Coordinates of C-alpha atoms in Angstrom, one line a residue:
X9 CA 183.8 -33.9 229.8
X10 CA 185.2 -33.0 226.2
X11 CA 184.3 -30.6 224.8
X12 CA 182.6 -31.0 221.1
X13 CA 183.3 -28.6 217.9
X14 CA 179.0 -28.2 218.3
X15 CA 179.2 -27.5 222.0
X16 CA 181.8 -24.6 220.9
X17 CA 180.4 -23.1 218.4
X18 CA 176.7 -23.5 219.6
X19 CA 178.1 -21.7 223.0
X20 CA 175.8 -18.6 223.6
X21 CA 176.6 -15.3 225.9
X22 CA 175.2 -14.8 228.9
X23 CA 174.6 -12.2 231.7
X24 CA 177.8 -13.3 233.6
X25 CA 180.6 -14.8 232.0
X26 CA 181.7 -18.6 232.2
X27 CA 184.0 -21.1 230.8
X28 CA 183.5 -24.0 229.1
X29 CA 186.3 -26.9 230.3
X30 CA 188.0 -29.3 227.7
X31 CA 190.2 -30.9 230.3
X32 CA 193.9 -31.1 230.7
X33 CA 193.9 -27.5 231.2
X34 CA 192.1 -26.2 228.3
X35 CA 188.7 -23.9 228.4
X36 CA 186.4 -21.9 226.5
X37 CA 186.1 -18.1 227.5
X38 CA 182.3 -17.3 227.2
X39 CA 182.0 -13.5 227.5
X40 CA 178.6 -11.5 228.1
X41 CA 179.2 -10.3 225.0
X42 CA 182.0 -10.4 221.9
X43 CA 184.4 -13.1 221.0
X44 CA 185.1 -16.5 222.9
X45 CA 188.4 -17.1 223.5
X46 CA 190.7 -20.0 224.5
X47 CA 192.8 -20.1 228.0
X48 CA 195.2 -22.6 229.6
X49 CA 195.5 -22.6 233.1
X50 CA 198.7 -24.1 234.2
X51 CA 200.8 -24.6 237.8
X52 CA 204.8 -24.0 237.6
X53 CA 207.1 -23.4 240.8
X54 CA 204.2 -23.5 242.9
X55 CA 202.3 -20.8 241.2
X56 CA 199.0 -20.9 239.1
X57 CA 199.3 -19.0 235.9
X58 CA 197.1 -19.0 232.4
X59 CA 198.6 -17.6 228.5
X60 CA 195.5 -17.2 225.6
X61 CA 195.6 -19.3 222.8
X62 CA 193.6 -16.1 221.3
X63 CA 189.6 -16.1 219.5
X64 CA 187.7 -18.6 218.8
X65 CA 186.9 -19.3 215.6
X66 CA 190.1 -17.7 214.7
X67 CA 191.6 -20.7 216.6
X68 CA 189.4 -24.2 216.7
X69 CA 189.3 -26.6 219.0
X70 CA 192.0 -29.1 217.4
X71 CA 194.3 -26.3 217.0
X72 CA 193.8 -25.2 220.9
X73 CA 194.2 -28.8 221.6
X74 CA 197.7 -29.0 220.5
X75 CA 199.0 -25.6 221.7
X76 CA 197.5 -27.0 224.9
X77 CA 199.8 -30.1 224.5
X78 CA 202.9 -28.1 223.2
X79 CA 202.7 -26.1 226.5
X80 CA 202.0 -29.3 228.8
X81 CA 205.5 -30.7 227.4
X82 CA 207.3 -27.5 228.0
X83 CA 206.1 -27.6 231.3
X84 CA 207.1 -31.2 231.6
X85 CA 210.8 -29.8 230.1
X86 CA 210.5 -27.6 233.1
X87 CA 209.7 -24.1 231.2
X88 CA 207.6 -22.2 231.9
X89 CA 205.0 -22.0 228.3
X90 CA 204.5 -17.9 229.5
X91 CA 208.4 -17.1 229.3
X92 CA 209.1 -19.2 226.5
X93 CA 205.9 -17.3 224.7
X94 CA 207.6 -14.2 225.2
X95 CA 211.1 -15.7 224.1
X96 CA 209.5 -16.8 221.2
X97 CA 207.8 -13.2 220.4
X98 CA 211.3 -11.5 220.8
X99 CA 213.1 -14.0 218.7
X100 CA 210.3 -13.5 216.1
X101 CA 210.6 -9.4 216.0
X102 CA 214.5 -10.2 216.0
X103 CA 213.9 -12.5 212.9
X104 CA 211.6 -9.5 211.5
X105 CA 214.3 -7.3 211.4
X106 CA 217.4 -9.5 210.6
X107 CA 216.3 -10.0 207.1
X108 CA 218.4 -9.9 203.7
X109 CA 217.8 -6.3 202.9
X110 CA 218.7 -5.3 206.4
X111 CA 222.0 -7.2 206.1
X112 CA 222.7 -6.1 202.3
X113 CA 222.4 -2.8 204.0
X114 CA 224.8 -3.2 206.7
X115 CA 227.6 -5.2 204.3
X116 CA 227.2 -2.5 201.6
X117 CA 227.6 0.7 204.1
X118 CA 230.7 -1.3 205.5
X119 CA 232.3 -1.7 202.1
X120 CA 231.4 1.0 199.8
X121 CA 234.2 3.3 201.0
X122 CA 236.0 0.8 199.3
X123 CA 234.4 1.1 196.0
X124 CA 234.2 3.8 193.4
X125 CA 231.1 5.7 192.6
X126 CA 230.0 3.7 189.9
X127 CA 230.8 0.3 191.4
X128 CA 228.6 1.4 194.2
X129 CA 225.4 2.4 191.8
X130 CA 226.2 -1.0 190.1
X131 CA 226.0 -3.1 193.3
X132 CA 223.1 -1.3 194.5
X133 CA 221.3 -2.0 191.3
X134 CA 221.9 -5.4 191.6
X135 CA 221.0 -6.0 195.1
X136 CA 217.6 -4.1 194.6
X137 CA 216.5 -5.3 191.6
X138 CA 217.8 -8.8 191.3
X139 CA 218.1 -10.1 195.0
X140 CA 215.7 -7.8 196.9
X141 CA 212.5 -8.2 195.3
X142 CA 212.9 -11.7 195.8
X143 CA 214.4 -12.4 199.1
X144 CA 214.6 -9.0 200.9
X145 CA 211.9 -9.1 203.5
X146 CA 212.8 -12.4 204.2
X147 CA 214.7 -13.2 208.0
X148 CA 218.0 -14.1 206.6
X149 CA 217.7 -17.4 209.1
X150 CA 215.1 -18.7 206.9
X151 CA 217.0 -18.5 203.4
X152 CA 218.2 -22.0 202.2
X153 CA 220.2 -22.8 198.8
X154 CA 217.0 -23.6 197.0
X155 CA 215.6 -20.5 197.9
X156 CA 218.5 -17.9 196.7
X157 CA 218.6 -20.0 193.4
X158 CA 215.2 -19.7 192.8
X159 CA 215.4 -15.9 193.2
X160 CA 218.6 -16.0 191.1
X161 CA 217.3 -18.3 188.7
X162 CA 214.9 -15.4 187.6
X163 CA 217.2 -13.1 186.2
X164 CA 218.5 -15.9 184.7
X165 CA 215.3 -16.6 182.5
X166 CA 216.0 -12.8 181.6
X167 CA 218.7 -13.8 179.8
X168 CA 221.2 -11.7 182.0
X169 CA 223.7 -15.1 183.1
X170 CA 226.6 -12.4 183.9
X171 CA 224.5 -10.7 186.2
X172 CA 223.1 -13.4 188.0
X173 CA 226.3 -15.0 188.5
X174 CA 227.3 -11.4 189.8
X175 CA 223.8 -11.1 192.1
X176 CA 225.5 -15.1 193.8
X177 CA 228.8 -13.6 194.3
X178 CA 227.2 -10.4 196.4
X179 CA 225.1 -13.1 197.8
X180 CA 227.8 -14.7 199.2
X181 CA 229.4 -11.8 200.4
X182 CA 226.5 -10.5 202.4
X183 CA 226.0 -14.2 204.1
X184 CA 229.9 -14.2 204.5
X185 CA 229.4 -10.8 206.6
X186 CA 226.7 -11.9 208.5
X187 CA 228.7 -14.9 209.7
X188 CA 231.4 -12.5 210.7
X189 CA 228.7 -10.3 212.6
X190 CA 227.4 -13.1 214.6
X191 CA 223.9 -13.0 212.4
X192 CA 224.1 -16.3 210.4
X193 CA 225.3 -18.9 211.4
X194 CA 226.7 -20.9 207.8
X195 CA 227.0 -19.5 204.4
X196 CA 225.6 -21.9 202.0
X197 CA 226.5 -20.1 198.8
X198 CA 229.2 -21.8 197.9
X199 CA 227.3 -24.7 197.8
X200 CA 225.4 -23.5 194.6
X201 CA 228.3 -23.8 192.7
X202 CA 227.8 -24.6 189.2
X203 CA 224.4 -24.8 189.7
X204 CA 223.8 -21.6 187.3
X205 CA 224.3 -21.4 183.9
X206 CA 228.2 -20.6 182.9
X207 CA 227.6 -17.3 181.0
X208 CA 230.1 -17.3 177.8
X209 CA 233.4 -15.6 178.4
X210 CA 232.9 -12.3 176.6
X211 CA 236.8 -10.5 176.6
X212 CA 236.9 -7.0 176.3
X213 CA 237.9 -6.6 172.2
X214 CA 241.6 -5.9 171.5
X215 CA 244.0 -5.4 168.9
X216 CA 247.2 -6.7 169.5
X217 CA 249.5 -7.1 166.4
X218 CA 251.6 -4.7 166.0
X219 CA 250.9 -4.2 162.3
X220 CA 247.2 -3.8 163.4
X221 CA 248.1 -1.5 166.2
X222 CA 250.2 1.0 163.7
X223 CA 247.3 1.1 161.6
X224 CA 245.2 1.8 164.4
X225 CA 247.3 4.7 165.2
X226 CA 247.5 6.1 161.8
X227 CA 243.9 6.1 162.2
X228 CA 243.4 8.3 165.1
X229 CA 246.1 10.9 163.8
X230 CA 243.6 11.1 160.8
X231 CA 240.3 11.4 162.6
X232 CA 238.1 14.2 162.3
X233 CA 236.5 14.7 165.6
X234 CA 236.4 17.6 168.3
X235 CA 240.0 18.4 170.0
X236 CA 238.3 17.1 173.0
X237 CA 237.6 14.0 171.5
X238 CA 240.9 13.0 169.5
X239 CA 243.0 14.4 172.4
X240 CA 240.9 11.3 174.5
X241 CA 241.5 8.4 171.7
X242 CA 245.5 9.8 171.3
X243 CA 246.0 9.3 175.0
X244 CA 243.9 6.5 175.8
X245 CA 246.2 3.7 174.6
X246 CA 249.5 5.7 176.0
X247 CA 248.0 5.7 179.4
X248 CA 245.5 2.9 179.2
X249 CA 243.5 4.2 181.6
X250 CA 240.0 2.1 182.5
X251 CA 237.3 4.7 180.0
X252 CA 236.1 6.0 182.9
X253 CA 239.3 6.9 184.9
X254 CA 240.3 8.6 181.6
X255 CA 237.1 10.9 181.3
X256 CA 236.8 11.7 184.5
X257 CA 240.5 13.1 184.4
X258 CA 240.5 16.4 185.9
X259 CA 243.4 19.4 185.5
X260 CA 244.3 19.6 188.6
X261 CA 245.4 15.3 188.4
X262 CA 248.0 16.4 186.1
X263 CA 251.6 17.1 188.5
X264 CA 252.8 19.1 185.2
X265 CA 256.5 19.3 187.3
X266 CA 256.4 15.9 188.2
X267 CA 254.9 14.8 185.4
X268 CA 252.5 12.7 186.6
X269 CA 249.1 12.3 186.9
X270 CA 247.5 11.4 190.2
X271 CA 244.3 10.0 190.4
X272 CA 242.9 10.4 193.7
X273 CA 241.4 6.8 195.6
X274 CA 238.1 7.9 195.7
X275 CA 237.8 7.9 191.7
X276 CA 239.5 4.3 192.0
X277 CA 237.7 1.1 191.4
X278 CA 238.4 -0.5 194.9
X279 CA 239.0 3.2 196.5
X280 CA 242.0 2.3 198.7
X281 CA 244.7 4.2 197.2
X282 CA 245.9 6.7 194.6
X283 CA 246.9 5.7 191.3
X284 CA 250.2 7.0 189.7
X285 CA 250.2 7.4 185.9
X286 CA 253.9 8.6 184.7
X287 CA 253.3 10.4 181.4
X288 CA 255.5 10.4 178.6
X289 CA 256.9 13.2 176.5
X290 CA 253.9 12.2 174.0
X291 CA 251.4 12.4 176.7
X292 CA 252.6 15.7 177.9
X293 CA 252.3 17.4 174.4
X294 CA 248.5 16.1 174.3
X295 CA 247.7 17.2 177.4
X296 CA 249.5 20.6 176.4
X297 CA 247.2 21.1 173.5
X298 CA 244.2 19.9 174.8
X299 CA 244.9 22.7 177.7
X300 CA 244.4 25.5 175.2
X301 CA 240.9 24.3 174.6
X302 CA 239.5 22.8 178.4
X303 CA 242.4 24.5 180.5
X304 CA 239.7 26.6 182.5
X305 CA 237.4 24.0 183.2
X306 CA 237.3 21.5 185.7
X307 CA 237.3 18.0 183.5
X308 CA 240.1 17.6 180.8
X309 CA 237.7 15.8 178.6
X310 CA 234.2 17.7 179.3
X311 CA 231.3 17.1 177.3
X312 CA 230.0 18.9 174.9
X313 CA 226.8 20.5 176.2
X314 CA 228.0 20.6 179.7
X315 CA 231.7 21.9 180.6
X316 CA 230.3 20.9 184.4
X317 CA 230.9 17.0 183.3
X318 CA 232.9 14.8 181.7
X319 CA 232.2 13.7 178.5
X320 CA 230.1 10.5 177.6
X321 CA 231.2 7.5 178.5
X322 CA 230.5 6.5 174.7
X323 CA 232.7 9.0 172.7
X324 CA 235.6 7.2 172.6
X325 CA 233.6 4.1 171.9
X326 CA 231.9 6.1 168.9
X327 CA 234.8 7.6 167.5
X328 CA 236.0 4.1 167.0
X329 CA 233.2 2.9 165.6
X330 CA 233.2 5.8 163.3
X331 CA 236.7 5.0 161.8
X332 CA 235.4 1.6 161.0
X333 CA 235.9 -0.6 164.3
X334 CA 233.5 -2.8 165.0
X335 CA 232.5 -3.9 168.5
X336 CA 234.2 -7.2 167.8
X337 CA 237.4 -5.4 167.1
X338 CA 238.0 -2.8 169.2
X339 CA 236.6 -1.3 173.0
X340 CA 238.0 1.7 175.0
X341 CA 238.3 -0.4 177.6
X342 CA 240.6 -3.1 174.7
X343 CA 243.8 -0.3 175.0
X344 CA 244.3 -1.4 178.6
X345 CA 244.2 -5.5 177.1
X346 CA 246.3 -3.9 173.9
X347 CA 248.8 -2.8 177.2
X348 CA 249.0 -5.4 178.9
X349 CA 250.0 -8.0 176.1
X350 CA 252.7 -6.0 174.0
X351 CA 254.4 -5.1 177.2
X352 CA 254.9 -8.4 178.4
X353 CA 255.0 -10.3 174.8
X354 CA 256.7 -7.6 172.7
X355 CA 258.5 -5.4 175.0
X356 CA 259.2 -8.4 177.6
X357 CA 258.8 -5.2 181.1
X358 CA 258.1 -6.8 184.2
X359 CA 254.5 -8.5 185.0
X360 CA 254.3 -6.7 188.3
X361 CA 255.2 -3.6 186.5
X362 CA 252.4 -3.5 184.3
X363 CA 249.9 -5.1 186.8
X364 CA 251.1 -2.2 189.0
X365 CA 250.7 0.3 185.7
X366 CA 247.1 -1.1 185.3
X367 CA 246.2 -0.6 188.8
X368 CA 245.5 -4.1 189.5
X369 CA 246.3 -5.2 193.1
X370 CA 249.9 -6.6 193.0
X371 CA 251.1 -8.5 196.5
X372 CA 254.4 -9.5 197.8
X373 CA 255.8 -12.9 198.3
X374 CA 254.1 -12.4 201.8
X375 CA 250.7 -11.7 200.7
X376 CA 250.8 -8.1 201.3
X377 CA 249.8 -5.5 199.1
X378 CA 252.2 -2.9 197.4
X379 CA 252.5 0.7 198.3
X380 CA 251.2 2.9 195.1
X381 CA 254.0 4.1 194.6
X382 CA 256.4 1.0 194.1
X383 CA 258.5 0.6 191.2
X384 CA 257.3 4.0 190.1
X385 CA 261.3 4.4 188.5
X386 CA 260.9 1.2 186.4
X387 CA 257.0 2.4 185.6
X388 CA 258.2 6.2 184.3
X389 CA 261.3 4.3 182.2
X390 CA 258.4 1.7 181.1
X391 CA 255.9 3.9 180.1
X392 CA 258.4 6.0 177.8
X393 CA 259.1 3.3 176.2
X394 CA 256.0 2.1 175.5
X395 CA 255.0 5.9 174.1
X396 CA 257.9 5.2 171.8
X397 CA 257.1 1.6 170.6
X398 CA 253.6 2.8 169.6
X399 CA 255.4 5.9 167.8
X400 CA 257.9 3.6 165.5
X401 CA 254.4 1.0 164.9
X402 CA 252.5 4.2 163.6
X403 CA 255.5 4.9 161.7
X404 CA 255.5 1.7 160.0
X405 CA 252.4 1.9 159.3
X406 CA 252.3 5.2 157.7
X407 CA 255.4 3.7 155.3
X408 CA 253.4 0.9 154.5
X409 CA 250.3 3.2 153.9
X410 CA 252.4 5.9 151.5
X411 CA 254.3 2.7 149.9

């Protein structure tokens, strides 16, 4: 007979234990004392065997109904419902442990030897504040579309489009490398494309006419600042240097024989090579005089109240500010987009040249990646002449000024 949800609940102990039979398999546990449980007894390969369908009330009688009928049609699939449980547990601790953060994890280890200190810390800040509070303890099987964009779609009502734009593309990357490693099985975020709001296109600020570059350059000659500081604005557009590159520079960089300066890979934004800066006659005199003043210390440029670091990454930025420049008109980081123009417009050097000078990743006509040192000739003769064309625009400039 059936059992009843009245005949189950009003089930009372007794001195010896019995069960209580719902058919098909399915019974009640009645204990001498404690909880009632649920049990199906089952036959497979000849053999009887019975799993728990664990406490009653915990589980009632319609739910232990339909595990019993979930395990009667493995059976009838020829599984046994005992292995399969335990498949299922494994599977579940596996799921437990493959989530997002766990993967992040593995991708970013993998990569970071790639990446320069502070593209590192930047990547890590976004992964665990804008992804992992969100989707980190979740199995990585069990993420869909809808779910990363709702988890992106909250630093976007921050305001912060860039950076949730950025948090998709590590997204994507993290699902990419767990294709590779065999622990997802599609990634779907290319599939949110355009499905975030397109951020404006903000372009680091430049100046790039000439007359406006002379004037510039009057202008740093004429600043009143530390030597530390207008020995970093007079070489930053001659070596155009990324800000931090530039104020991170340490002595022993400079190849004074050679006359270079090599930056070592780990200091690098991707970190997998050197970079070669050739430095002009102008260059060299700067770094000659800024010598008598840092010479014994460790950074060329240190700061101020520590000669154990390099100075801020805002001095340059405030020196310009301070000579009049307003964001709008002028960055550090705008010498390198200053560079990049006038060489190719005005001065008409090779792209690959520059791209090379600016340490962008330049490839061959088979895909592959030049050595660090390529061209170096043609970059030494090109960055002398650059050195120079800045000289005659301040030049010009100053005639204009005293005219």
């Amino acid at each position: 007979m059936r059992l009843t949800d009245t005949v189950v609940r009003n089930a009372k102990p007794a001195p010896k234990a019995y069960r209580l039979s719902d058919g098909r398999g399915l019974y009640l546990v009645v204990p001498t004392r404690g909880n009632k449980w649920w049990m199906f007894r089952y036959r497979f390969s000849g053999k009887e065997n019975s799993i728990s369908f664990r406490l009653y009330p915990d589980v009632s009688l319609k739910y232990a109904r339909e595990q019993r009928e979930e395990a009667r049609e493995l059976l009838a699939r020829g599984i046994d419902p005992s292995q399969q449980r335990k498949v299922d547990k494994l599977q579940k601790t596996e799921s437990s442990r493959n989530t997002f953060e766990a993967l992040a994890e593995a991708w970013f280890n993998t990569k970071k030897k790639e990446w320069s200190e502070t593209h590192q810390k930047k990547i890590s800040s976004i992964l665990e504040n804008k992804l992992h509070p969100w989707i980190g303890k979740t199995p990585i099987s069990q993420i869909t579309a809808p779910i990363l964009l709702k988890a992106l779609q909250k630093t976007e009502t921050e305001g912060k489009y860039e950076t949730a734009k950025k948090a998709k593309q590590i997204a994507g990357q993290v699902f990419r490398y767990g294709v590779v490693t065999g622990k997802v099985e599609h990634n779907f975020v290319p599939d949110l494309r355009g499905a975030l709001t397109t951020p404006k296109t903000k372009h680091m600020a430049a100046i790039i006419e000439p007359d406006e570059i002379g004037k510039l350059l009057l202008n740093i000659d004429n600043y009143e600042g530390t030597p530390v500081v207008c020995c970093a604005l007079r070489l930053a557009p001659l070596t155009f240097l990324r800000p931090g590159e530039l104020r991170h520079g340490e002595w022993t960089e400079i190849k004074w024989e050679k006359k270079l300066w090599i930056i070592s890979a780990e200091k690098m934004r991707k970190r997998n090579e050197e970079h070669i800066v050739p430095l002009s006659r102008q260059s060299l005199e700067i770094l000659h005089y800024i010598k008598r003043f840092t010479g014994n210390y460790r950074y060329i440029f240190p700061s101020p109240r520590s000669k154990t670091r390099p100075m801020s990454d805002n001095a340059v930025l405030s020196a310009l500010r301070n000579m009049g420049y307003a964001k709008e008109q002028k960055t550090g980081h705008g010498f390198r987009a200053m560079a990049r123009t006038l060489l190719d417009e005005e001065l008409e050097f090779n792209t690959d040249w520059i791209e090379m000078q600016l340490a962008h990743a330049v490839k061959d006509s088979l895909g592959r990646a030049y050595n660090h040192t390529k061209y170096l000739k043609q970059r030494t003769k090109m960055m002398q002449e650059w050195a120079d064309y800045l000289d005659d625009l301040k030049e010009k400039a100053k005639a204009r000024a005293s005219g």
